[in-house]
Short mmCIF file of C-alpha atoms in Angstrom, two decimals:
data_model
loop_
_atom_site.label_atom_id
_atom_site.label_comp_id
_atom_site.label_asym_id
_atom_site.label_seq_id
_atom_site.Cartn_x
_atom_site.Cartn_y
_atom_site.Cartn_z
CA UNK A 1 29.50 0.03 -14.97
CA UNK A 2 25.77 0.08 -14.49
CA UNK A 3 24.50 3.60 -13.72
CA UNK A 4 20.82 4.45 -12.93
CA UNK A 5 20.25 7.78 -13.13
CA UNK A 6 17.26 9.91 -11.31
CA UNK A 7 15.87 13.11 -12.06
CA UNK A 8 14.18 15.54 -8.73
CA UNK A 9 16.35 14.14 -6.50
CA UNK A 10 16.20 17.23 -4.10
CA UNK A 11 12.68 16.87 -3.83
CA UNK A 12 10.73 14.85 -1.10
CA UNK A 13 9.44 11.20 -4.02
CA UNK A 14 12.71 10.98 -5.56
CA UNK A 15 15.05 11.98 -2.69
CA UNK A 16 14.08 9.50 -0.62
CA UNK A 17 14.16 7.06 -3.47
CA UNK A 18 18.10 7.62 -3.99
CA UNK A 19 18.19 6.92 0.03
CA UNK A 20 16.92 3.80 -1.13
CA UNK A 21 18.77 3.07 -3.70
CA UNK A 22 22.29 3.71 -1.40
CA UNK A 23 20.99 1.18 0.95
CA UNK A 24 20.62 -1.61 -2.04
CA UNK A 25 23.70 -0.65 -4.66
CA UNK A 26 27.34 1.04 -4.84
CA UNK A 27 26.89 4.52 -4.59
CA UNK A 28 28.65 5.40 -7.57
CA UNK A 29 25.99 3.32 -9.48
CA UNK A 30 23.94 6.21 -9.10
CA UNK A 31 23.31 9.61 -10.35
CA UNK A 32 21.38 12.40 -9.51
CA UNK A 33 19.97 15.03 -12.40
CA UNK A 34 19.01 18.26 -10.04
CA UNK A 35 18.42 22.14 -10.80
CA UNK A 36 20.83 23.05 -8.15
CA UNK A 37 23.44 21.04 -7.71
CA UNK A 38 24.16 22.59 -3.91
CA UNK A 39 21.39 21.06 -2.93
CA UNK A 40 22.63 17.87 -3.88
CA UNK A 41 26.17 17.84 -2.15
CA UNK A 42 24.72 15.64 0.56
CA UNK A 43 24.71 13.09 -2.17
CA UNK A 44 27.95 13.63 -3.52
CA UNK A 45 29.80 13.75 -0.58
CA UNK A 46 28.71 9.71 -0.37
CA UNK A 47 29.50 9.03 -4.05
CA UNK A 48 26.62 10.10 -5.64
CA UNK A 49 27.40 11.33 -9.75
CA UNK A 50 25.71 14.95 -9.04
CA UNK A 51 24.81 16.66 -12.08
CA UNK A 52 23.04 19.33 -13.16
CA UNK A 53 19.69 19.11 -15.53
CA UNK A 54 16.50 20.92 -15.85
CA UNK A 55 13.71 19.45 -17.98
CA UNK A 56 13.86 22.79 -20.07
CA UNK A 57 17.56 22.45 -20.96
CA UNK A 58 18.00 19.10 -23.30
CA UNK A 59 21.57 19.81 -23.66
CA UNK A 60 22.24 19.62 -19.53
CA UNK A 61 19.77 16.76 -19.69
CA UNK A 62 21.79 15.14 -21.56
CA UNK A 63 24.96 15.14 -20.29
CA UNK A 64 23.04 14.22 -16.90
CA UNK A 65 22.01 11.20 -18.13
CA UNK A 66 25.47 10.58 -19.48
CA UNK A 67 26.28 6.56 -19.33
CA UNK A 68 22.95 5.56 -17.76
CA UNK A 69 21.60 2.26 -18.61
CA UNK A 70 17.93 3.25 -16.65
CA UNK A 71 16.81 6.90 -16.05
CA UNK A 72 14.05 8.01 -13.84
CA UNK A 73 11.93 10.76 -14.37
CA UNK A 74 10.10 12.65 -12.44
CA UNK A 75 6.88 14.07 -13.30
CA UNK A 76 6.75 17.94 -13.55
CA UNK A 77 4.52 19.65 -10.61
CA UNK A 78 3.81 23.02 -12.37
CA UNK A 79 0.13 23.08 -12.58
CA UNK A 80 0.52 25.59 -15.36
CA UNK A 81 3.63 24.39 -16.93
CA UNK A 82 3.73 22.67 -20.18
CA UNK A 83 4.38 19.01 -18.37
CA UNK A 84 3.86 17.37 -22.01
CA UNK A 85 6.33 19.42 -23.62
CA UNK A 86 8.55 19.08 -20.65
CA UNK A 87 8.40 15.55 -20.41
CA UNK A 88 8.87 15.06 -23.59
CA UNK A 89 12.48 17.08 -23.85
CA UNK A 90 13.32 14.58 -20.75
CA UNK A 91 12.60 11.31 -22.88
CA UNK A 92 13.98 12.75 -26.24
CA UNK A 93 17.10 13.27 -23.45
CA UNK A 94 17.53 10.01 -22.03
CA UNK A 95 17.10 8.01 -25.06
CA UNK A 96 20.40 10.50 -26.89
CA UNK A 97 22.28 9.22 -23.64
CA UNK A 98 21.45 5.73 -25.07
CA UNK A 99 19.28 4.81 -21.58
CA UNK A 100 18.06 1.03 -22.20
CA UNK A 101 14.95 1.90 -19.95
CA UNK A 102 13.10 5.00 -19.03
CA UNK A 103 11.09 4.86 -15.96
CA UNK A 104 8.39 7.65 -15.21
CA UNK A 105 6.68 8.52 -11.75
CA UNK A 106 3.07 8.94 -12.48
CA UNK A 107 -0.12 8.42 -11.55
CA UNK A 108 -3.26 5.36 -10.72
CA UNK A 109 -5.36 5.48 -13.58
CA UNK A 110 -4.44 7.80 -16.05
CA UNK A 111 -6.85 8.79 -18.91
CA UNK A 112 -6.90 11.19 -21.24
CA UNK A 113 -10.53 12.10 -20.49
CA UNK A 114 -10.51 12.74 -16.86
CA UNK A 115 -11.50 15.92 -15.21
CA UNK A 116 -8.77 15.66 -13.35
CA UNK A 117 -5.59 17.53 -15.08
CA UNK A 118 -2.70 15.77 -13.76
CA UNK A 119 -4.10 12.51 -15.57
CA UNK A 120 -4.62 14.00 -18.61
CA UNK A 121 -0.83 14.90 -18.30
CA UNK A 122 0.75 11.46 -17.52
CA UNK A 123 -1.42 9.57 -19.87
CA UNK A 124 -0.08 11.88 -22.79
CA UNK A 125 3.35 11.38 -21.37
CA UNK A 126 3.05 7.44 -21.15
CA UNK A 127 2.37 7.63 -24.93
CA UNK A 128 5.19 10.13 -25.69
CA UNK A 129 7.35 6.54 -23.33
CA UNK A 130 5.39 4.18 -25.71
CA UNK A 131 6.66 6.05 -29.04
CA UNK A 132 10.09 6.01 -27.36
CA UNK A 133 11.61 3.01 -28.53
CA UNK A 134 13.03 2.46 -25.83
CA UNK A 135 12.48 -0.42 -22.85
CA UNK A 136 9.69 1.96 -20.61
CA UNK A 137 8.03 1.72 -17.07
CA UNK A 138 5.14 3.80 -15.48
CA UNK A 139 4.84 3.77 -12.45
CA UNK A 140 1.10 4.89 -11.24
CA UNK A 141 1.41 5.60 -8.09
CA UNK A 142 -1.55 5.53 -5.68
CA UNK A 143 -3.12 9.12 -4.69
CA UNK A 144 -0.11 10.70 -2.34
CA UNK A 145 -1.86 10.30 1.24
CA UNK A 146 -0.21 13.57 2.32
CA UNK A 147 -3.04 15.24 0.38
CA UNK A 148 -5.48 15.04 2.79
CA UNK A 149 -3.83 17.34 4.76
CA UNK A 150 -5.37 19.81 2.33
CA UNK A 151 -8.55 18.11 1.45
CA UNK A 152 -10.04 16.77 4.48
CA UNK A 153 -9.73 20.69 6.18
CA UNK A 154 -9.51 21.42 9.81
CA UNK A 155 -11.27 18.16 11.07
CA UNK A 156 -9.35 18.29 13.93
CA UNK A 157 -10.11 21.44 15.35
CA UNK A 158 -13.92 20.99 14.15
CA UNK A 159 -14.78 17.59 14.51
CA UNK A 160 -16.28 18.06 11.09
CA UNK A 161 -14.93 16.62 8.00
CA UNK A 162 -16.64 19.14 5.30
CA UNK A 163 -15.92 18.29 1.72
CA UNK A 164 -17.82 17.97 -1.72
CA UNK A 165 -18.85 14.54 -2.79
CA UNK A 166 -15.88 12.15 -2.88
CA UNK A 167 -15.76 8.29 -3.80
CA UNK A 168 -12.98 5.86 -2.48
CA UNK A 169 -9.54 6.22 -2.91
CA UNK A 170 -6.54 3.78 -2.26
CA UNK A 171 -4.19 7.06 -0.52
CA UNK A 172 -0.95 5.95 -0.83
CA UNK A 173 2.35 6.55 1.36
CA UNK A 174 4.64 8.73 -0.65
CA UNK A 175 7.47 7.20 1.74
CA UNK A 176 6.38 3.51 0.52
CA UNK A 177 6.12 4.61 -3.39
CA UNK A 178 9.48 6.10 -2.93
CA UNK A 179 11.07 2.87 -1.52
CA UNK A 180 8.80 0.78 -4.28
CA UNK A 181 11.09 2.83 -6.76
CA UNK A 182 14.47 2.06 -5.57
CA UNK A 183 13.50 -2.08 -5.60
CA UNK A 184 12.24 -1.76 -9.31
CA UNK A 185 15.45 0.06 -10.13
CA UNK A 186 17.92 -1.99 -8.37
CA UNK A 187 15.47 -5.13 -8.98
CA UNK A 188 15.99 -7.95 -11.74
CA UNK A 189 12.76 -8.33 -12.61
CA UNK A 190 11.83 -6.33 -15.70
CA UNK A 191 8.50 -4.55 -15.13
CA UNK A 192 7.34 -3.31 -18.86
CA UNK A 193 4.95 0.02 -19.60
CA UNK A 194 1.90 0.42 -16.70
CA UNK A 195 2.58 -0.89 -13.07
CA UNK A 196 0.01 0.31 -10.71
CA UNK A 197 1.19 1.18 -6.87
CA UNK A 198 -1.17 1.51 -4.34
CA UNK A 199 -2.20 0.61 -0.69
CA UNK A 200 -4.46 -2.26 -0.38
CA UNK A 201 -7.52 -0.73 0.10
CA UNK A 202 -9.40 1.91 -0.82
CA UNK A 203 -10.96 4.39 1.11
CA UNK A 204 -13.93 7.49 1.49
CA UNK A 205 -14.40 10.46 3.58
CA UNK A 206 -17.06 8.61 5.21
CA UNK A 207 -14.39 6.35 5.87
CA UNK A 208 -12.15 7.90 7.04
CA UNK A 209 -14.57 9.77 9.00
CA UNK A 210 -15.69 6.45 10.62
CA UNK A 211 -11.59 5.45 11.66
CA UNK A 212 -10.33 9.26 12.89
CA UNK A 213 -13.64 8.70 15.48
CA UNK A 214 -11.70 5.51 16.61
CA UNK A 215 -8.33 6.97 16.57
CA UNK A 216 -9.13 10.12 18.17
CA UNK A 217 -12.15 9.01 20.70
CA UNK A 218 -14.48 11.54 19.12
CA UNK A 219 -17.22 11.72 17.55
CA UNK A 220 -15.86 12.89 13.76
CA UNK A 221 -18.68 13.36 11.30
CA UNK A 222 -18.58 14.01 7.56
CA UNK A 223 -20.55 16.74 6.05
CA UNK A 224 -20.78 16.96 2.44
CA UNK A 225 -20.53 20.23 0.95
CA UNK A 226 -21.93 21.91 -2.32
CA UNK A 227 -18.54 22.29 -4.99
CA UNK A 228 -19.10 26.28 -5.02
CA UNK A 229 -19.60 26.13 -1.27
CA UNK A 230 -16.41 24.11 -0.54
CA UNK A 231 -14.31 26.92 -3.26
CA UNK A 232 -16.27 29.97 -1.29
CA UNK A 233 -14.50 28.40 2.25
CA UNK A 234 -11.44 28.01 1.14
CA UNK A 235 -10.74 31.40 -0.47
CA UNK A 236 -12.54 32.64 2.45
CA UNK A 237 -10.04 31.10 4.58
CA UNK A 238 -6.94 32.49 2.64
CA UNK A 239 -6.45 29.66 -0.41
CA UNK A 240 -6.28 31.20 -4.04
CA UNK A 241 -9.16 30.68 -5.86
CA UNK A 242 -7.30 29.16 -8.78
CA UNK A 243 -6.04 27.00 -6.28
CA UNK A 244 -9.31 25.78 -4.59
CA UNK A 245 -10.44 25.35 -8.83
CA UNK A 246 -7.35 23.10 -9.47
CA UNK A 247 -7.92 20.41 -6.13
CA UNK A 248 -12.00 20.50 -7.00
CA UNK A 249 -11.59 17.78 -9.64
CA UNK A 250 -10.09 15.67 -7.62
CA UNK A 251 -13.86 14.95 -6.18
CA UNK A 252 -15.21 15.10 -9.38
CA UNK A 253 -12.65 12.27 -10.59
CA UNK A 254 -13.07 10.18 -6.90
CA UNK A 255 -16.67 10.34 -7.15
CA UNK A 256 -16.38 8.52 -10.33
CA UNK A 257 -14.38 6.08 -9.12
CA UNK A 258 -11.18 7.11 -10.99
CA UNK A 259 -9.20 6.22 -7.75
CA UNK A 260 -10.68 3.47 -6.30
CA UNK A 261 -7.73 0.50 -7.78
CA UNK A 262 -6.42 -0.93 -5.31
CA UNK A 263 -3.25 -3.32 -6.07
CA UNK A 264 -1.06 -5.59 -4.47
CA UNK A 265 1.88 -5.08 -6.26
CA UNK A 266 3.12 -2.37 -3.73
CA UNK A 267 2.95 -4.80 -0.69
CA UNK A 268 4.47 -7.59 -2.52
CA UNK A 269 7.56 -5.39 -3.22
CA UNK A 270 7.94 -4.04 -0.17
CA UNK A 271 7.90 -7.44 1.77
CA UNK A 272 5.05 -5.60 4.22
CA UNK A 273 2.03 -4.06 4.03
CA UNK A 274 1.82 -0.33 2.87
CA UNK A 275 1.01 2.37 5.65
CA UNK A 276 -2.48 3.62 5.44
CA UNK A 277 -4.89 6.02 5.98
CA UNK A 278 -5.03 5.40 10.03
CA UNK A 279 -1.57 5.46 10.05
CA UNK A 280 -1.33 8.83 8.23
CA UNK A 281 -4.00 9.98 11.06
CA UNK A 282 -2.47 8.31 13.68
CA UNK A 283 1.10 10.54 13.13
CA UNK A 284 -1.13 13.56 12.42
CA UNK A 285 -2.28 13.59 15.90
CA UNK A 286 0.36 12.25 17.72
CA UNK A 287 3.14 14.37 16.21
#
């Protein structure tokens, strides 16, 4: 029997991909790799292989990913975890358990040289895939558009959207990566190392400036900020400084254009176009 097997599967990305999945193949085609297995039972009360595995314990990995013929990994979210060293105990795992193909959630454009940490991370973990041996698929998914919840600040209550320099940036539904996941997986069409997921266009602050004034009726401006200025706010309004230090290179990477692919590929698995930013805005406000 086929068996796909996916790790983080009580988390939002890779929970709503086994949804997914259950709507496309037999439920006991699939298995879930989780830290807590409770958290899981809504997924084996349907048929769901529930298992326990935590990227820091090979041997549980292991017999997660018992029988799988694909296994999908998530990507650690630790900012000061080892997520090399993690991922690589994952793909050492699934390639014991004899997977024919590992598949990886990561991230547009990764490069070991960007300021930006996380993509310094998966492009050291898509070589550790590469050096596998095994069959391997990254999927770079488009900047999560749930983000700017964070970075855009309290533009509603303001009517100002104060940031540091930015550049454009195809923000991507986490929903529509999610179900992008489950067609690849249940798909027949082989996609091999890189695949690039993202909404169709990309976009700026000004932007998105320009569409919350037509959504909202108001007059939204953006105000660009100094980088020390934007850290002094936000620790001023309660965020830890290491936190406000970890988000600023996202602007440093945007205003480079690190984020600015856009691809098709996402629409032309879903069958539709990808949500975007106005309708991210558009639930924001109406909600």
């Amino acid at each position: 029997m086929v068996m796909i097997v996916i790790t983080g599967a009580t988390g939002a990305l890779n929970g709503a991909t086994v949804e997914h999945l259950l709507k496309r193949i037999p439920a006991e085609q699939i298995g879930v790799s989780v830290r807590d297995v409770a958290k899981a039972q809504h997924f084996a009360d349907r048929g769901v292989r529930v298992r326990r595995g935590t990227y820091d314990d090979p041997a549980a990995l292991r017999e997660s990913f018992e029988g799988a013929d694909q296994v999908l990994l998530v990507s650690q979210n630790d900012p000061h975890g080892d997520g090399v060293g993690l991922h690589r105990t994952a793909i050492e795992a699934a390639v014991a358990a004899g997977a024919r193909r590992i598949l990886y959630t990561g991230h547009q454009n990764v490069r070991s040289d960007s300021p930006f940490a996380p993509a310094r991370e998966h492009a050291a973990s898509e070589a550790l895939l590469a050096d596998s041996g095994t069959a391997w698929t990254s999927l770079r998914n488009g900047f999560y558009a749930h983000s700017l919840d964070w970075l855009l600040g309290p533009w509603r209550q303001t009517g100002v959207i104060a940031a540091p320099a930015d550049g454009p940036v195809s923000w991507t539904d986490r929903a529509d990566e999610a179900e992008a996941a489950a067609i690849i997986l249940a798909g027949q069409r082989p996609f091999d190392g890189p695949v690039t997921l993202t909404a169709r266009r990309a976009v700026t602050f000004d932007d998105i400036a320009t569409i919350a004034t037509q959504i909202t009726g108001r007059d939204i401006r953006r105000v660009v900020v100094d980088d020390e200025q934007w850290i002094a706010d936000h620790v001023a309004a309660g965020m830890p400084e290491s936190m406000a230090r970890l988000l600023l290179p996202f602007f440093e990477a945007a205003r480079s254009g690190h984020f600015a692919e856009a691809d098709p590929l996402l629409a032309e698995l879903l069958g539709r176009e990808p949500r975007t930013v106005a309708d991210l805005l558009t639930d924001r406000i109406t909600a």
